[in-house]
XYZ file of C-alpha atoms in Angstrom:
298
model
C -29.944 -7.526 -6.242
C -33.013 -9.622 -5.483
C -33.076 -13.407 -5.593
C -36.242 -14.959 -6.933
C -35.662 -18.434 -5.539
C -35.580 -17.010 -2.035
C -38.833 -15.182 -2.699
C -40.357 -18.358 -4.096
C -39.489 -20.167 -0.869
C -41.081 -17.398 1.190
C -44.268 -17.409 -0.893
C -44.715 -21.177 -0.755
C -44.037 -21.245 2.980
C -46.720 -18.616 3.546
C -49.155 -20.519 1.343
C -48.458 -23.766 3.181
C -49.238 -22.153 6.529
C -52.810 -21.580 5.394
C -53.300 -24.384 2.877
C -52.562 -27.970 3.984
C -52.763 -29.108 0.357
C -49.481 -27.376 -0.593
C -46.655 -29.870 -1.194
C -43.091 -29.136 -2.364
C -41.212 -31.573 -4.623
C -37.574 -30.696 -5.307
C -35.218 -32.095 -7.900
C -32.103 -31.665 -5.756
C -32.045 -27.876 -6.095
C -32.775 -25.147 -3.509
C -32.706 -27.782 -0.768
C -30.856 -25.508 1.656
C -33.313 -22.711 0.948
C -36.208 -24.973 1.886
C -34.657 -26.363 5.076
C -37.039 -24.415 7.319
C -40.006 -25.480 5.190
C -38.882 -29.082 5.640
C -38.652 -28.616 9.405
C -42.058 -26.931 9.556
C -43.857 -29.298 7.161
C -41.872 -32.567 7.050
C -44.749 -34.500 5.491
C -45.151 -31.964 2.697
C -41.539 -31.715 1.572
C -39.831 -34.258 -0.679
C -36.414 -33.922 -2.308
C -36.680 -36.608 -4.957
C -33.239 -36.069 -6.460
C -32.338 -36.026 -10.130
C -35.362 -37.813 -11.580
C -37.363 -35.107 -13.280
C -39.823 -37.347 -15.107
C -40.787 -38.982 -11.829
C -41.152 -35.550 -10.222
C -43.860 -34.645 -12.708
C -45.620 -37.995 -12.448
C -45.674 -37.829 -8.646
C -46.979 -34.258 -8.831
C -49.756 -35.419 -11.152
C -50.707 -38.160 -8.717
C -50.826 -35.701 -5.839
C -52.891 -33.278 -7.905
C -55.351 -36.069 -8.691
C -55.984 -36.300 -4.951
C -56.627 -32.595 -4.532
C -53.156 -31.414 -3.513
C -51.372 -28.375 -4.944
C -47.859 -29.564 -5.822
C -44.922 -27.252 -6.470
C -42.289 -28.996 -8.588
C -38.958 -27.193 -8.603
C -35.663 -27.810 -10.375
C -33.466 -26.534 -13.220
C -35.347 -25.403 -16.336
C -33.897 -27.574 -19.138
C -34.336 -30.747 -17.133
C -37.888 -30.192 -15.913
C -39.189 -28.889 -19.262
C -37.102 -30.194 -22.181
C -36.535 -33.593 -20.567
C -39.956 -34.010 -18.972
C -42.190 -32.480 -21.612
C -44.054 -35.727 -22.281
C -44.845 -36.208 -18.597
C -46.088 -32.626 -18.340
C -48.194 -33.079 -21.456
C -49.752 -36.443 -20.606
C -49.613 -36.854 -16.832
C -50.649 -33.323 -15.941
C -52.187 -31.324 -18.770
C -53.988 -34.125 -20.615
C -55.515 -35.298 -17.342
C -56.473 -31.723 -16.459
C -54.554 -31.827 -13.177
C -53.554 -28.571 -11.570
C -49.984 -28.095 -10.449
C -47.089 -25.676 -10.418
C -43.823 -26.192 -12.272
C -41.238 -23.733 -10.994
C -37.918 -23.620 -12.803
C -34.666 -21.762 -12.334
C -31.641 -21.257 -14.552
C -33.538 -20.826 -17.822
C -32.139 -19.391 -21.059
C -28.450 -18.938 -20.234
C -28.582 -18.059 -16.531
C -26.163 -20.935 -15.923
C -23.843 -19.903 -18.735
C -20.795 -21.184 -16.882
C -22.155 -24.746 -17.178
C -22.366 -24.546 -20.954
C -24.995 -25.410 -23.534
C -26.250 -28.488 -21.656
C -27.697 -26.142 -19.038
C -29.265 -23.683 -21.489
C -32.895 -23.806 -22.481
C -34.546 -21.544 -25.026
C -37.591 -23.692 -25.791
C -39.452 -24.098 -22.491
C -41.788 -21.124 -22.824
C -42.710 -21.969 -26.410
C -43.283 -25.671 -25.727
C -45.443 -25.215 -22.666
C -47.455 -22.454 -24.364
C -48.632 -25.058 -26.879
C -50.231 -27.289 -24.260
C -54.024 -26.786 -24.074
C -55.073 -25.045 -20.894
C -51.571 -24.550 -19.514
C -50.483 -21.180 -18.124
C -47.005 -19.736 -18.680
C -45.429 -17.000 -16.568
C -42.023 -15.360 -16.916
C -41.808 -13.007 -13.941
C -38.760 -10.794 -14.047
C -38.647 -9.753 -10.399
C -39.622 -10.787 -6.890
C -42.571 -8.384 -6.949
C -43.957 -9.951 -10.107
C -43.611 -13.441 -8.671
C -45.397 -12.321 -5.502
C -48.272 -10.999 -7.619
C -48.575 -14.054 -9.860
C -47.962 -17.158 -7.770
C -50.516 -16.759 -4.946
C -53.286 -15.988 -7.416
C -52.634 -18.983 -9.685
C -51.217 -21.834 -7.619
C -54.548 -23.478 -6.773
C -56.648 -22.707 -9.831
C -56.754 -26.242 -11.215
C -54.428 -25.542 -14.144
C -50.864 -26.553 -14.891
C -48.923 -23.329 -14.422
C -45.279 -22.811 -15.357
C -43.298 -20.196 -13.452
C -39.948 -19.502 -15.091
C -37.748 -17.945 -12.423
C -34.468 -16.246 -13.201
C -31.341 -16.114 -11.087
C -30.666 -12.784 -12.829
C -33.853 -10.768 -12.213
C -34.321 -7.105 -12.903
C -34.908 -4.737 -9.980
C -37.234 -2.342 -11.795
C -40.260 -1.103 -9.864
C -43.372 -1.628 -11.980
C -45.742 -0.338 -9.314
C -48.448 -2.140 -7.405
C -50.850 -2.813 -10.270
C -49.410 -6.202 -11.225
C -51.839 -8.963 -12.136
C -51.741 -12.299 -13.920
C -52.360 -11.988 -17.644
C -51.948 -8.220 -17.737
C -49.163 -6.555 -19.703
C -47.521 -3.334 -18.569
C -47.213 -0.324 -20.870
C -44.038 1.354 -19.660
C -43.759 3.984 -22.357
C -46.297 5.405 -24.804
C -45.034 8.407 -26.716
C -47.069 7.848 -29.858
C -43.989 6.519 -31.625
C -44.159 4.566 -34.886
C -42.217 1.696 -33.282
C -43.069 -0.375 -30.189
C -40.631 -2.579 -28.297
C -42.051 -5.588 -26.459
C -40.154 -7.792 -24.023
C -40.630 -10.137 -21.070
C -38.937 -11.287 -17.892
C -35.400 -10.347 -16.839
C -34.536 -8.890 -20.254
C -36.253 -5.716 -19.077
C -33.016 -4.886 -17.255
C -31.360 -4.379 -20.649
C -34.346 -3.200 -22.682
C -35.596 -0.374 -20.458
C -32.327 1.599 -20.387
C -31.786 0.852 -24.074
C -35.147 2.444 -24.918
C -34.817 5.402 -22.588
C -33.622 7.870 -25.218
C -35.203 6.203 -28.251
C -38.427 7.300 -29.923
C -40.239 4.051 -29.181
C -43.149 2.794 -27.114
C -42.374 0.002 -24.633
C -44.559 -2.879 -23.436
C -43.574 -5.495 -20.865
C -45.101 -8.935 -20.274
C -44.722 -11.255 -17.287
C -47.453 -13.626 -18.501
C -47.001 -15.297 -21.878
C -50.104 -17.463 -21.735
C -52.628 -16.059 -21.731
C -50.945 -13.128 -23.449
C -52.564 -9.771 -22.810
C -54.097 -8.866 -26.164
C -54.939 -5.273 -25.235
C -51.462 -3.705 -25.554
C -50.714 -5.720 -28.689
C -53.918 -4.444 -30.263
C -53.213 -0.931 -29.022
C -49.892 -0.802 -30.854
C -50.796 -3.113 -33.738
C -50.384 -0.370 -36.329
C -46.805 0.350 -35.267
C -43.673 -1.581 -36.096
C -43.201 -4.102 -33.285
C -39.721 -5.123 -32.155
C -39.704 -8.123 -29.825
C -36.631 -8.564 -27.632
C -36.480 -12.049 -26.133
C -34.006 -14.447 -24.555
C -36.092 -17.516 -25.439
C -38.670 -18.636 -27.961
C -42.279 -18.017 -26.975
C -42.976 -14.313 -26.607
C -42.832 -13.450 -30.299
C -45.120 -16.368 -31.160
C -47.606 -15.289 -28.493
C -47.667 -11.720 -29.809
C -47.951 -12.815 -33.437
C -50.976 -14.927 -32.555
C -52.972 -11.934 -31.333
C -53.504 -10.421 -34.752
C -52.486 -11.691 -38.202
C -50.282 -9.425 -40.264
C -48.388 -7.632 -37.512
C -45.220 -6.031 -38.781
C -42.759 -7.582 -36.382
C -39.014 -8.048 -36.027
C -37.324 -10.183 -33.371
C -34.036 -9.443 -31.656
C -32.334 -12.182 -29.677
C -33.522 -15.768 -29.751
C -35.514 -16.227 -32.953
C -34.209 -18.484 -35.704
C -31.289 -20.029 -33.832
C -29.876 -22.961 -35.781
C -26.838 -23.544 -33.616
C -25.891 -24.252 -30.033
C -24.463 -21.351 -28.053
C -21.319 -23.072 -26.849
C -19.429 -20.170 -25.307
C -18.909 -20.165 -21.545
C -18.842 -17.305 -19.074
C -21.497 -15.259 -17.297
C -25.025 -14.407 -18.370
C -23.640 -10.955 -19.223
C -21.190 -12.627 -21.607
C -24.043 -14.537 -23.237
C -26.164 -11.421 -23.620
C -23.230 -9.669 -25.245
C -22.625 -12.626 -27.569
C -26.281 -12.530 -28.643
C -26.240 -8.722 -28.874
C -28.825 -8.484 -26.120
C -26.921 -6.137 -23.837
C -28.074 -2.550 -23.384
C -25.522 -0.951 -25.695
C -26.170 -3.400 -28.521
C -29.944 -3.083 -28.196
C -29.779 0.701 -28.241
C -28.035 0.460 -31.604
C -30.081 -2.418 -33.025
C -33.655 -1.442 -32.143
C -33.946 1.583 -34.485
C -32.634 -0.497 -37.406
C -34.378 -3.763 -36.541
C -36.459 -3.821 -39.705
C -33.496 -3.010 -41.907
C -31.686 -5.993 -40.391
C -34.725 -8.231 -40.892
C -35.120 -7.287 -44.533
């Protein structure tokens, strides 16, 4: 099993070797992983502790001076808690920077609902000019981060501690969706990020097309348009993907499985597998639910 935080550390270290404007700001997470970075670049490493709002404000200040900050901590605290700082300090001022989270959705299920976040992708998508990425594997992160980190935009990278290990080939690029299955079926399944680990095997024997996204903003309009005349089933572990797809073309016939109209806190504890099962997002449940998704939505 791959570990995206380790890959993130490797990518940023490589970038820092060639770009003296790269600076890492940690919120008391992944500190051990970045110990060699700290030794190599002591003036460009700062563990600021549990003060997420200040992390964003400091990153904005650094960006205003031409640096490329990487802010890294747990997803609910750097997005839900610090949304205003992201909106005003970074995006409103048109400062480029990289917000790199871990533990989104229910990756940290054992810590309970306080450590869940289902809103980060949707909230940050709404900010003008921001970019939103949900890579599901190390390979996707390696394709996305080096190309976007210094482009002058606020870019959100939502890492998962539970990535998929599916090989999507070498043709990975920011803003480009991946058509994994096109059998001319009347139904198309669309998903993003680590959920592919459940969705791909669930769809293997079903008469459906399958599209995968690692970039939610800008969403790749081409595959949505390509399958716009089919029934679209979106499988998601957070808000954001379904809204992005719906915005491509009005009137899409779309059903959502997973996180959609949640009006409760998911208060059960356990593993991320337990949470997927509770939300009927495991492979077996999806295999049964996808063919009847529109009956359930009716």
